[in-house]
Tab-separated table of C-alpha atoms and ligand atoms in Angstrom:
chain	number	residue	atom	x	y	z
A	114	MET	CA	0.000	0.000	0.000
A	115	GLU	CA	1.300	3.414	-0.890
A	116	LYS	CA	1.837	5.841	1.940
A	117	ILE	CA	-0.164	9.066	2.125
A	118	LYS	CA	1.888	12.034	0.931
A	119	MET	CA	1.892	15.407	2.677
A	120	THR	CA	2.671	18.769	1.089
A	121	ASN	CA	3.339	21.001	4.089
A	122	PRO	CA	4.836	19.928	7.391
A	123	LEU	CA	3.156	19.791	10.757
A	124	VAL	CA	5.027	21.400	13.608
A	125	GLU	CA	5.831	18.515	15.945
A	126	MET	CA	6.472	19.434	19.576
A	127	ASP	CA	7.875	16.494	21.512
A	128	GLY	CA	7.506	16.415	25.285
A	129	ASP	CA	8.288	14.660	28.531
A	130	GLU	CA	8.040	11.496	30.595
A	131	MET	CA	5.436	8.827	29.816
A	132	THR	CA	3.782	10.839	27.067
A	133	ARG	CA	7.172	11.130	25.330
A	134	ILE	CA	7.380	7.329	25.339
A	135	LEU	CA	3.828	7.071	23.954
A	136	TRP	CA	4.686	9.685	21.313
A	137	GLN	CA	7.351	7.408	19.788
A	138	MET	CA	5.094	4.364	19.933
A	139	ILE	CA	2.246	6.240	18.229
A	140	LYS	CA	4.522	7.432	15.452
A	141	GLU	CA	6.086	4.028	14.873
A	142	GLU	CA	2.953	1.915	15.112
A	143	LEU	CA	0.159	4.154	13.869
A	144	LEU	CA	1.569	6.932	11.685
A	145	LEU	CA	4.832	6.076	9.916
A	146	PRO	CA	3.529	2.800	8.376
A	147	TYR	CA	0.727	4.735	6.650
A	148	ILE	CA	1.912	8.298	6.089
A	149	ASP	CA	4.991	9.849	4.554
A	150	LEU	CA	5.047	11.976	7.645
A	151	LYS	CA	6.377	15.488	7.144
A	152	THR	CA	7.051	17.354	10.368
A	153	GLU	CA	9.279	20.146	11.538
A	154	TYR	CA	10.494	18.704	14.833
A	155	TYR	CA	10.970	20.696	18.043
A	156	ASP	CA	12.048	18.911	21.186
A	157	LEU	CA	10.192	20.585	24.059
A	158	GLY	CA	11.418	17.956	26.507
A	159	LEU	CA	12.601	19.732	29.657
A	160	GLU	CA	16.278	18.900	29.058
A	161	ARG	CA	16.261	20.562	25.664
A	162	ARG	CA	14.317	23.564	26.979
A	163	ASN	CA	16.955	23.957	29.667
A	164	GLU	CA	19.833	23.639	27.176
A	165	THR	CA	18.351	26.288	24.881
A	166	ASP	CA	17.236	28.648	27.670
A	167	ASP	CA	13.693	27.834	26.537
A	168	GLN	CA	14.358	29.288	23.075
A	169	VAL	CA	13.135	26.015	21.553
A	170	THR	CA	9.628	26.700	22.901
A	171	VAL	CA	9.568	30.162	21.362
A	172	ASP	CA	10.906	28.777	18.052
A	173	SER	CA	8.223	26.088	17.973
A	174	ALA	CA	5.495	28.691	18.450
A	175	ILE	CA	6.924	30.877	15.689
A	176	ALA	CA	7.045	27.823	13.389
A	177	THR	CA	3.411	27.122	14.266
A	178	ARG	CA	2.492	30.622	13.141
A	179	LYS	CA	4.349	29.961	9.883
A	180	TYR	CA	2.879	26.536	9.067
A	181	GLY	CA	-0.537	26.936	10.685
A	182	VAL	CA	-0.792	23.533	12.405
A	183	ALA	CA	1.089	21.947	15.302
A	184	VAL	CA	0.792	18.821	17.418
A	185	LYS	CA	2.173	18.902	20.947
A	186	CYS	CA	3.119	16.215	23.451
A	187	ALA	CA	2.526	16.912	27.162
A	188	THR	CA	5.419	18.728	28.829
A	189	ILE	CA	6.618	19.265	32.372
A	190	THR	CA	5.956	22.683	33.878
A	191	PRO	CA	8.884	22.974	36.260
A	192	ASN	CA	8.375	23.407	40.005
A	193	ALA	CA	10.883	23.271	42.872
A	194	ALA	CA	11.168	19.462	42.723
A	195	ARG	CA	11.890	19.544	38.980
A	196	MET	CA	14.655	22.128	39.510
A	197	THR	CA	16.651	19.477	41.365
A	198	GLU	CA	15.489	16.497	39.320
A	199	TYR	CA	16.603	18.069	36.033
A	200	ASN	CA	19.302	20.364	37.408
A	201	LEU	CA	17.629	23.376	35.786
A	202	LYS	CA	19.253	26.761	35.199
A	203	GLU	CA	15.929	28.463	35.822
A	204	MET	CA	12.359	27.558	36.665
A	205	TRP	CA	11.244	27.756	33.020
A	206	LYS	CA	7.687	28.886	32.421
A	207	SER	CA	4.922	26.575	31.286
A	208	PRO	CA	5.476	25.872	27.555
A	209	ASN	CA	1.724	26.009	27.033
A	210	GLY	CA	1.630	29.502	28.531
A	211	THR	CA	4.526	30.662	26.345
A	212	ILE	CA	2.984	29.216	23.170
A	213	ARG	CA	-0.452	30.582	24.027
A	214	ALA	CA	0.966	34.071	24.546
A	215	ILE	CA	2.797	34.014	21.192
A	216	LEU	CA	-0.205	32.681	19.276
A	217	ASP	CA	-2.722	34.772	21.267
A	218	GLY	CA	-4.845	31.656	21.323
A	219	THR	CA	-7.896	30.232	23.032
A	220	VAL	CA	-7.953	26.661	24.297
A	221	PHE	CA	-10.886	24.407	23.362
A	222	ARG	CA	-11.257	21.179	25.322
A	223	ALA	CA	-13.619	18.393	24.334
A	224	PRO	CA	-14.163	14.856	25.649
A	225	ILE	CA	-13.895	11.764	23.457
A	226	LEU	CA	-17.125	9.798	23.898
A	227	ILE	CA	-17.056	6.018	23.905
A	228	LYS	CA	-19.880	3.546	24.499
A	229	GLY	CA	-19.330	1.855	27.831
A	230	ILE	CA	-17.946	4.991	29.463
A	231	VAL	CA	-21.097	6.691	30.605
A	232	PRO	CA	-20.978	10.355	31.640
A	233	TYR	CA	-22.164	11.109	35.183
A	234	VAL	CA	-24.723	13.398	33.561
A	235	LYS	CA	-26.757	10.750	31.741
A	236	ASN	CA	-28.294	13.089	29.140
A	237	TRP	CA	-24.863	14.257	27.880
A	238	THR	CA	-24.806	12.115	24.766
A	239	LYS	CA	-22.686	14.558	22.753
A	240	PRO	CA	-19.444	16.270	23.755
A	241	ILE	CA	-19.445	19.699	25.395
A	242	THR	CA	-16.457	21.746	24.291
A	243	ILE	CA	-15.232	24.301	26.807
A	244	ALA	CA	-13.476	27.426	25.539
A	245	ARG	CA	-11.688	29.272	28.293
A	246	HIS	CA	-10.575	32.877	27.967
A	247	ALA	CA	-6.967	32.646	29.041
A	248	TYR	CA	-6.157	36.255	29.915
A	249	GLY	CA	-6.784	38.551	32.855
A	250	ASP	CA	-9.514	38.833	35.489
A	251	VAL	CA	-8.600	37.237	38.804
A	252	TYR	CA	-5.502	35.575	37.233
A	253	LYS	CA	-3.841	38.976	36.835
A	254	ASN	CA	-5.243	40.574	39.963
A	255	THR	CA	-3.832	42.984	42.504
A	256	GLU	CA	-4.857	42.432	46.092
A	257	ILE	CA	-4.642	44.292	49.362
A	258	LYS	CA	-5.359	42.988	52.818
A	259	VAL	CA	-6.978	46.011	54.394
A	260	PRO	CA	-5.660	46.412	57.940
A	261	GLY	CA	-8.448	48.617	59.277
A	262	GLU	CA	-10.530	51.748	58.796
A	263	GLY	CA	-10.021	53.682	55.544
A	264	LYS	CA	-11.334	54.581	52.111
A	265	ALA	CA	-10.757	52.358	49.064
A	266	GLU	CA	-11.010	53.900	45.585
A	267	LEU	CA	-10.568	52.722	42.028
A	268	VAL	CA	-8.369	55.242	40.177
A	269	PHE	CA	-7.544	55.384	36.473
A	270	THR	CA	-4.936	57.906	35.311
A	271	ALA	CA	-4.855	58.790	31.603
A	272	PRO	CA	-1.524	59.762	29.936
A	273	ASP	CA	-2.465	63.471	30.260
A	274	GLY	CA	-2.917	63.054	33.979
A	275	THR	CA	-6.723	63.179	34.129
A	276	GLN	CA	-8.109	60.829	36.677
A	277	THR	CA	-11.322	58.870	36.922
A	278	ARG	CA	-12.251	57.767	40.424
A	279	GLU	CA	-14.847	55.444	41.855
A	280	LEU	CA	-15.405	54.748	45.508
A	281	ILE	CA	-15.046	51.038	46.246
A	282	HIS	CA	-15.810	51.046	49.950
A	283	ASN	CA	-15.446	53.029	53.108
A	284	PHE	CA	-13.953	50.486	55.475
A	285	ASP	CA	-14.775	50.830	59.159
A	286	GLY	CA	-12.597	47.840	60.005
A	287	ALA	CA	-10.248	45.287	58.471
A	288	GLY	CA	-11.115	43.677	55.135
A	289	ILE	CA	-9.865	42.703	51.708
A	290	LEU	CA	-9.582	44.379	48.297
A	291	GLN	CA	-8.979	43.141	44.781
A	292	GLY	CA	-8.357	44.917	41.477
A	293	ILE	CA	-8.824	43.047	38.198
A	294	HIS	CA	-8.711	44.012	34.534
A	295	ASN	CA	-9.124	42.836	31.000
A	296	THR	CA	-8.530	44.417	27.590
A	297	GLU	CA	-10.806	44.916	24.593
A	298	LYS	CA	-8.092	43.423	22.419
A	299	SER	CA	-7.936	40.179	24.391
A	300	ILE	CA	-11.710	39.843	24.678
A	301	SER	CA	-12.084	40.430	20.929
A	302	SER	CA	-9.441	37.793	20.118
A	303	PHE	CA	-11.232	35.370	22.408
A	304	ALA	CA	-14.576	36.101	20.762
A	305	ARG	CA	-13.177	35.636	17.240
A	306	ALA	CA	-11.420	32.386	18.177
A	307	CYS	CA	-14.748	31.095	19.566
A	308	PHE	CA	-16.814	32.152	16.534
A	309	ASN	CA	-14.213	30.669	14.145
A	310	TYR	CA	-14.083	27.409	16.051
A	311	ALA	CA	-17.885	27.158	16.082
A	312	ILE	CA	-17.895	27.554	12.299
A	313	ASP	CA	-15.004	25.129	11.920
A	314	THR	CA	-16.711	22.403	13.957
A	315	LYS	CA	-20.295	23.398	12.974
A	316	GLN	CA	-21.489	23.631	16.550
A	317	ASP	CA	-23.586	26.197	18.419
A	318	LEU	CA	-21.687	28.645	20.598
A	319	TRP	CA	-22.874	29.563	24.089
A	320	PHE	CA	-21.415	32.407	26.109
A	321	ALA	CA	-22.350	33.562	29.581
A	322	THR	CA	-21.280	36.183	32.099
A	323	LYS	CA	-22.844	37.908	35.113
A	324	ASP	CA	-23.666	41.141	33.284
A	325	THR	CA	-26.719	41.908	35.433
A	326	ILE	CA	-24.462	42.346	38.465
A	327	SER	CA	-21.288	43.534	36.722
A	328	LYS	CA	-22.810	46.243	34.553
A	329	LYS	CA	-19.551	47.518	33.081
A	330	TYR	CA	-17.003	44.728	33.399
A	331	ASP	CA	-19.016	41.665	32.413
A	332	HIS	CA	-21.325	43.729	30.238
A	333	THR	CA	-18.331	44.694	28.097
A	334	PHE	CA	-17.642	40.998	27.424
A	335	LYS	CA	-21.268	40.544	26.376
A	336	ASP	CA	-21.223	43.648	24.152
A	337	ILE	CA	-17.950	42.788	22.422
A	338	PHE	CA	-19.168	39.273	21.618
A	339	GLN	CA	-22.463	40.618	20.281
A	340	GLU	CA	-20.870	43.347	18.140
A	341	ILE	CA	-18.340	40.976	16.590
A	342	TYR	CA	-21.050	38.392	16.008
A	343	ASP	CA	-23.404	40.853	14.311
A	344	GLU	CA	-20.713	42.417	12.151
A	345	GLU	CA	-18.560	39.458	11.174
A	346	TYR	CA	-20.230	36.126	11.840
A	347	LYS	CA	-24.032	36.333	11.819
A	348	GLU	CA	-24.401	35.474	8.135
A	349	LYS	CA	-21.925	32.588	8.299
A	350	PHE	CA	-23.705	31.149	11.338
A	351	GLU	CA	-27.096	31.405	9.657
A	352	LYS	CA	-25.796	29.709	6.533
A	353	LEU	CA	-24.515	26.787	8.605
A	354	ARG	CA	-27.701	26.801	10.729
A	355	ILE	CA	-25.712	27.144	13.925
A	356	GLU	CA	-26.551	29.529	16.730
A	357	TYR	CA	-24.785	32.058	18.942
A	358	PHE	CA	-26.542	32.047	22.282
A	359	TYR	CA	-25.861	34.433	25.179
A	360	THR	CA	-27.285	33.994	28.662
A	361	LEU	CA	-26.443	34.637	32.317
A	362	ILE	CA	-23.844	32.291	33.792
A	363	ASP	CA	-26.268	30.790	36.353
A	364	ASP	CA	-28.837	30.149	33.634
A	365	ALA	CA	-26.101	28.641	31.435
A	366	VAL	CA	-25.097	26.181	34.161
A	367	ALA	CA	-28.696	25.033	34.574
A	368	ARG	CA	-29.157	24.633	30.819
A	369	VAL	CA	-25.838	22.818	30.369
A	370	ILE	CA	-26.820	20.200	32.949
A	371	ARG	CA	-30.164	19.620	31.235
A	372	SER	CA	-28.693	19.598	27.705
A	373	GLU	CA	-27.612	16.682	25.561
A	374	GLY	CA	-24.280	18.412	24.773
A	375	GLY	CA	-22.986	19.030	21.279
A	376	PHE	CA	-22.059	22.713	21.618
A	377	ILE	CA	-19.186	25.002	22.550
A	378	TRP	CA	-19.406	26.762	25.881
A	379	ALA	CA	-17.253	29.901	25.957
A	380	CYS	CA	-16.294	30.869	29.493
A	381	LYS	CA	-14.551	33.786	31.124
A	382	ASN	CA	-11.201	32.856	32.647
A	383	TYR	CA	-12.370	31.782	36.115
A	384	ASP	CA	-15.584	30.143	34.910
A	385	GLY	CA	-13.543	28.184	32.361
A	386	ASP	CA	-11.059	27.070	34.993
A	387	VAL	CA	-13.816	25.690	37.208
A	388	MET	CA	-16.201	24.393	34.549
A	389	SER	CA	-13.584	22.590	32.463
A	390	ASP	CA	-12.676	20.373	35.415
A	391	MET	CA	-16.316	19.773	36.211
A	392	VAL	CA	-17.120	18.858	32.619
A	393	ALA	CA	-13.989	16.664	32.226
A	394	THR	CA	-14.781	14.722	35.379
A	395	ALA	CA	-18.434	14.342	34.477
A	396	TYR	CA	-17.526	12.838	31.098
A	397	GLY	CA	-15.372	10.237	32.799
A	398	ASP	CA	-11.671	10.802	32.628
A	399	LEU	CA	-8.999	13.427	32.000
A	400	SER	CA	-7.177	10.959	29.780
A	401	MET	CA	-10.109	11.138	27.327
A	402	MET	CA	-9.976	14.917	26.878
A	403	THR	CA	-8.594	16.557	23.772
A	404	SER	CA	-7.387	20.107	23.642
A	405	VAL	CA	-6.711	22.520	20.818
A	406	LEU	CA	-5.310	26.023	20.928
A	407	VAL	CA	-6.823	28.229	18.224
A	408	SER	CA	-5.503	31.676	17.398
A	409	PRO	CA	-7.840	34.412	16.156
A	410	ASP	CA	-6.127	34.275	12.751
A	411	GLY	CA	-6.716	30.542	12.388
A	412	VAL	CA	-3.567	28.784	13.646
A	413	TYR	CA	-4.145	25.430	15.392
A	414	GLU	CA	-2.109	23.555	17.993
A	415	TYR	CA	-3.459	20.159	19.069
A	416	GLU	CA	-2.640	18.264	22.250
A	417	ALA	CA	-4.011	15.967	24.930
A	418	ALA	CA	-5.497	17.763	27.934
A	419	HIS	CA	-3.642	15.557	30.426
A	420	GLY	CA	-0.071	15.885	31.660
A	421	THR	CA	3.024	13.723	31.319
A	422	VAL	CA	1.687	10.881	33.534
A	423	GLN	CA	4.741	11.054	35.785
A	424	ARG	CA	3.847	8.090	38.000
A	425	HIS	CA	3.708	5.722	35.028
A	426	TYR	CA	7.021	7.074	33.747
A	427	TYR	CA	8.809	6.211	36.978
A	428	LYS	CA	7.382	2.689	36.718
A	429	HIS	CA	8.557	2.537	33.114
A	430	LEU	CA	12.060	3.621	34.180
A	431	LYS	CA	12.149	0.799	36.732
A	432	GLY	CA	11.349	-1.625	33.921
A	433	GLU	CA	7.832	-2.226	35.182
A	434	GLU	CA	4.898	-2.582	32.835
A	435	THR	CA	2.664	0.471	32.309
A	436	SER	CA	-0.881	0.695	31.030
A	437	THR	CA	-1.117	4.325	29.966
A	438	ASN	CA	-4.008	5.543	27.844
A	439	SER	CA	-2.693	7.013	24.595
A	440	ILE	CA	-6.076	7.939	23.086
A	441	ALA	CA	-5.991	11.692	23.783
A	442	THR	CA	-2.451	11.897	22.370
A	443	ILE	CA	-3.518	9.935	19.276
A	444	PHE	CA	-6.443	12.356	18.876
A	445	ALA	CA	-3.987	15.256	19.066
A	446	TRP	CA	-2.221	13.741	16.036
A	447	THR	CA	-5.453	13.009	14.173
A	448	GLY	CA	-6.737	16.529	14.853
A	449	ALA	CA	-3.541	18.022	13.448
A	450	LEU	CA	-3.397	15.660	10.459
A	451	ARG	CA	-7.050	16.312	9.603
A	452	LYS	CA	-6.492	20.069	9.769
A	453	ARG	CA	-3.336	19.741	7.607
A	454	GLY	CA	-5.372	17.693	5.133
A	455	GLU	CA	-8.108	20.322	5.121
A	456	LEU	CA	-5.713	23.224	4.566
A	457	ASP	CA	-3.631	21.424	1.914
A	458	ASP	CA	-6.572	19.686	0.269
A	459	ILE	CA	-5.416	16.118	0.938
A	460	PRO	CA	-8.641	14.135	1.444
A	461	GLU	CA	-6.724	10.891	2.131
A	462	LEU	CA	-5.080	12.502	5.136
A	463	MET	CA	-8.463	13.573	6.493
A	464	ALA	CA	-9.882	10.105	5.885
A	465	PHE	CA	-6.871	8.572	7.646
A	466	ALA	CA	-7.508	10.767	10.702
A	467	ASP	CA	-11.187	9.785	10.790
A	468	LYS	CA	-10.349	6.108	10.458
A	469	LEU	CA	-7.699	6.172	13.188
A	470	GLU	CA	-10.115	7.871	15.590
A	471	LYS	CA	-12.741	5.272	14.756
A	472	ALA	CA	-10.180	2.538	15.422
A	473	CYS	CA	-9.413	3.978	18.891
A	474	VAL	CA	-13.098	4.093	19.801
A	475	LYS	CA	-13.833	0.626	18.396
A	476	THR	CA	-10.879	-0.966	20.191
A	477	VAL	CA	-12.202	0.224	23.559
A	478	GLU	CA	-15.799	-0.620	22.637
A	479	ASP	CA	-14.611	-4.119	21.712
A	480	GLY	CA	-13.379	-4.468	25.301
A	481	LYS	CA	-9.647	-3.868	24.809
A	482	MET	CA	-8.424	-1.003	26.964
A	483	THR	CA	-5.896	0.370	29.425
A	484	LYS	CA	-6.232	-0.034	33.173
A	485	SER	CA	-7.571	3.452	33.944
A	486	LEU	CA	-10.257	3.033	31.267
A	487	SER	CA	-11.301	-0.358	32.628
A	488	LEU	CA	-11.990	1.310	35.986
A	489	ILE	CA	-14.626	3.608	34.490
A	490	SER	CA	-15.963	1.348	31.743
A	491	THR	CA	-19.179	-0.646	32.063
A	492	CYS	CA	-17.597	-3.393	29.905
A	493	GLU	CA	-17.987	-6.662	31.841
A	494	ASN	CA	-14.774	-8.489	31.018
A	495	PRO	CA	-12.332	-5.944	29.678
A	496	VAL	CA	-8.984	-7.092	28.335
A	497	ILE	CA	-6.462	-4.847	30.058
A	498	LEU	CA	-3.473	-4.121	27.869
A	499	ASN	CA	-0.106	-2.493	28.516
A	500	SER	CA	0.795	0.805	26.827
A	501	LEU	CA	2.351	-0.723	23.712
A	502	ASP	CA	-0.115	-3.578	23.303
A	503	PHE	CA	-2.996	-1.114	23.487
A	504	ILE	CA	-1.488	0.888	20.624
A	505	ARG	CA	-0.924	-2.348	18.703
A	506	ALA	CA	-4.543	-3.357	19.309
A	507	ILE	CA	-5.626	-0.027	17.826
A	508	ARG	CA	-3.446	-0.767	14.805
A	509	GLU	CA	-5.088	-4.160	14.397
A	510	THR	CA	-8.530	-2.567	14.537
A	511	PHE	CA	-7.390	0.104	12.081
A	512	ASP	CA	-6.199	-2.529	9.596
A	513	SER	CA	-9.479	-4.417	9.954
A	514	LEU	CA	-11.599	-1.372	9.081
A	515	ALA	CA	-12.609	-0.899	5.467
B	12	NAD	P1	-1.295	14.157	34.732
B	12	NAD	O1	-2.372	14.522	33.789
B	12	NAD	O2	-0.041	13.688	34.126
B	12	NAD	O3	-1.857	13.062	35.725
B	12	NAD	C1	-2.985	13.278	36.580
B	12	NAD	C2	-3.588	11.924	36.985
B	12	NAD	O4	-4.284	11.343	35.888
B	12	NAD	C3	-2.551	10.895	37.412
B	12	NAD	O5	-3.096	10.082	38.409
B	12	NAD	C4	-2.325	10.091	36.144
B	12	NAD	O6	-1.886	8.791	36.412
B	12	NAD	C5	-3.715	10.136	35.486
B	12	NAD	N1	-3.583	10.161	34.015
B	12	NAD	C6	-3.444	11.269	33.247
B	12	NAD	N2	-3.348	10.941	31.965
B	12	NAD	C7	-3.402	9.586	31.910
B	12	NAD	C8	-3.324	8.655	30.845
B	12	NAD	N3	-3.163	9.069	29.581
B	12	NAD	N4	-3.428	7.341	31.134
B	12	NAD	C9	-3.586	6.931	32.400
B	12	NAD	N5	-3.661	7.766	33.465
B	12	NAD	C10	-3.568	9.084	33.223
B	12	NAD	O7	-1.043	15.441	35.633
B	12	NAD	P2	-0.034	15.694	36.850
B	12	NAD	O8	0.326	14.407	37.506
B	12	NAD	O9	-0.662	16.763	37.642
B	12	NAD	O10	1.254	16.305	36.189
B	12	NAD	C11	2.369	15.568	35.687
B	12	NAD	C12	3.232	16.502	34.866
B	12	NAD	O11	2.513	16.906	33.711
B	12	NAD	C13	3.622	17.784	35.589
B	12	NAD	O12	5.012	17.997	35.458
B	12	NAD	C14	2.837	18.883	34.899
B	12	NAD	O13	3.567	20.071	34.831
B	12	NAD	C15	2.610	18.314	33.539
B	12	NAD	N6	1.364	18.763	32.868
B	12	NAD	C16	1.458	19.086	31.550
B	12	NAD	C17	0.342	19.452	30.831
B	12	NAD	C18	0.503	19.789	29.390
B	12	NAD	O14	1.582	19.742	28.838
B	12	NAD	N7	-0.564	20.121	28.706
B	12	NAD	C19	-0.906	19.463	31.452
B	12	NAD	C20	-1.002	19.094	32.796
B	12	NAD	C21	0.154	18.733	33.504
């Protein structure tokens, strides 16, 4: 059988620990036998980031802007323990944060649904994709612990020195204060990324804030979304028969729980932080969550939502058998390959991605799975496979599909 040819490369960002091991296995077993794989390779493993003073992360993001599509393996975000473990020069920042800042992107997370893994919310028969605004609000706050009596004001000083003041509170005793901000530019980028992704995946878009209480701050989010929708996206949405729906955050939560899924839920930074974990857990497992970073100008970076699965890696290093679920990482590859196929007009590449995803789902539905999946599956007698055998089982299923 002839291998599928690619015209433009994918940006390949390798990573750390157990997911780095899976990365190789996926390429060898599931990709290289079928595709003349063209990638521009960046090693974002922590050792290489340390050697290059993290320049490799920046370079990989710039390459992503150039080529339009990237696939990323999970990477370690260093903490104090990692400083010693890897003898680091510096506590390098999260690669995801660095890449997101360069691409000005929004992260969309969606669960992979499989029969036999039943969501806690029984009526969620379709995936709910969460889009989290990744800039500002409480994540870039300024706080004061008020020691006692005094007046708190919000002050804005324009370049010419004019000041706008608002009283926050006249304290008659100790308390707390917090200042938060966002920018029109960031909110607009977020809105465009959400509208584009809704069109791309042909799903409705929901957005919610607390604009009845926050009449300027949250209301600005609502207004920006509405203006951009009306001016740039309304016609496209109507043509595709998809909907942009705005409501209050408390109403959104109630509707989401009652829904069958199948839409994108755009959330402000804090709401997205909280809701994405709730939604991921309710669908079953973090290892079945995909994640894609989309920039407002249409650049895509695909990855698994989970981390490097450190505990399994240490077992692997000791020569012990691991049973790590590679599905979300495989879906990162299929997402990127499908997008590459779409952009370069290579239908075989898109068909390959569809077929590989089908093979993953069918393998688990046929009762062959990793240990963590067997714990949440309703399958009566699952065959529990190790990391490599699971990937090989997917290959067998793939070859058996028409
Ligand atoms: P993790 O996602 O690696 O693991 C969390 C838990 O889920 C663990 O119990 C793990 O065993 C389980 N798990 C996750 N994915 C699994 C899979 N595919 N198969 C089986 N079990 C799975 O998160 P963590 O332990 O908090 O972090 C480990 C490292 O990953 C850290 O260094 C962190 O910085 C990094 N991390 C990276 C990313 C990323 O690159 N996107 C995201 C999160 C964490």
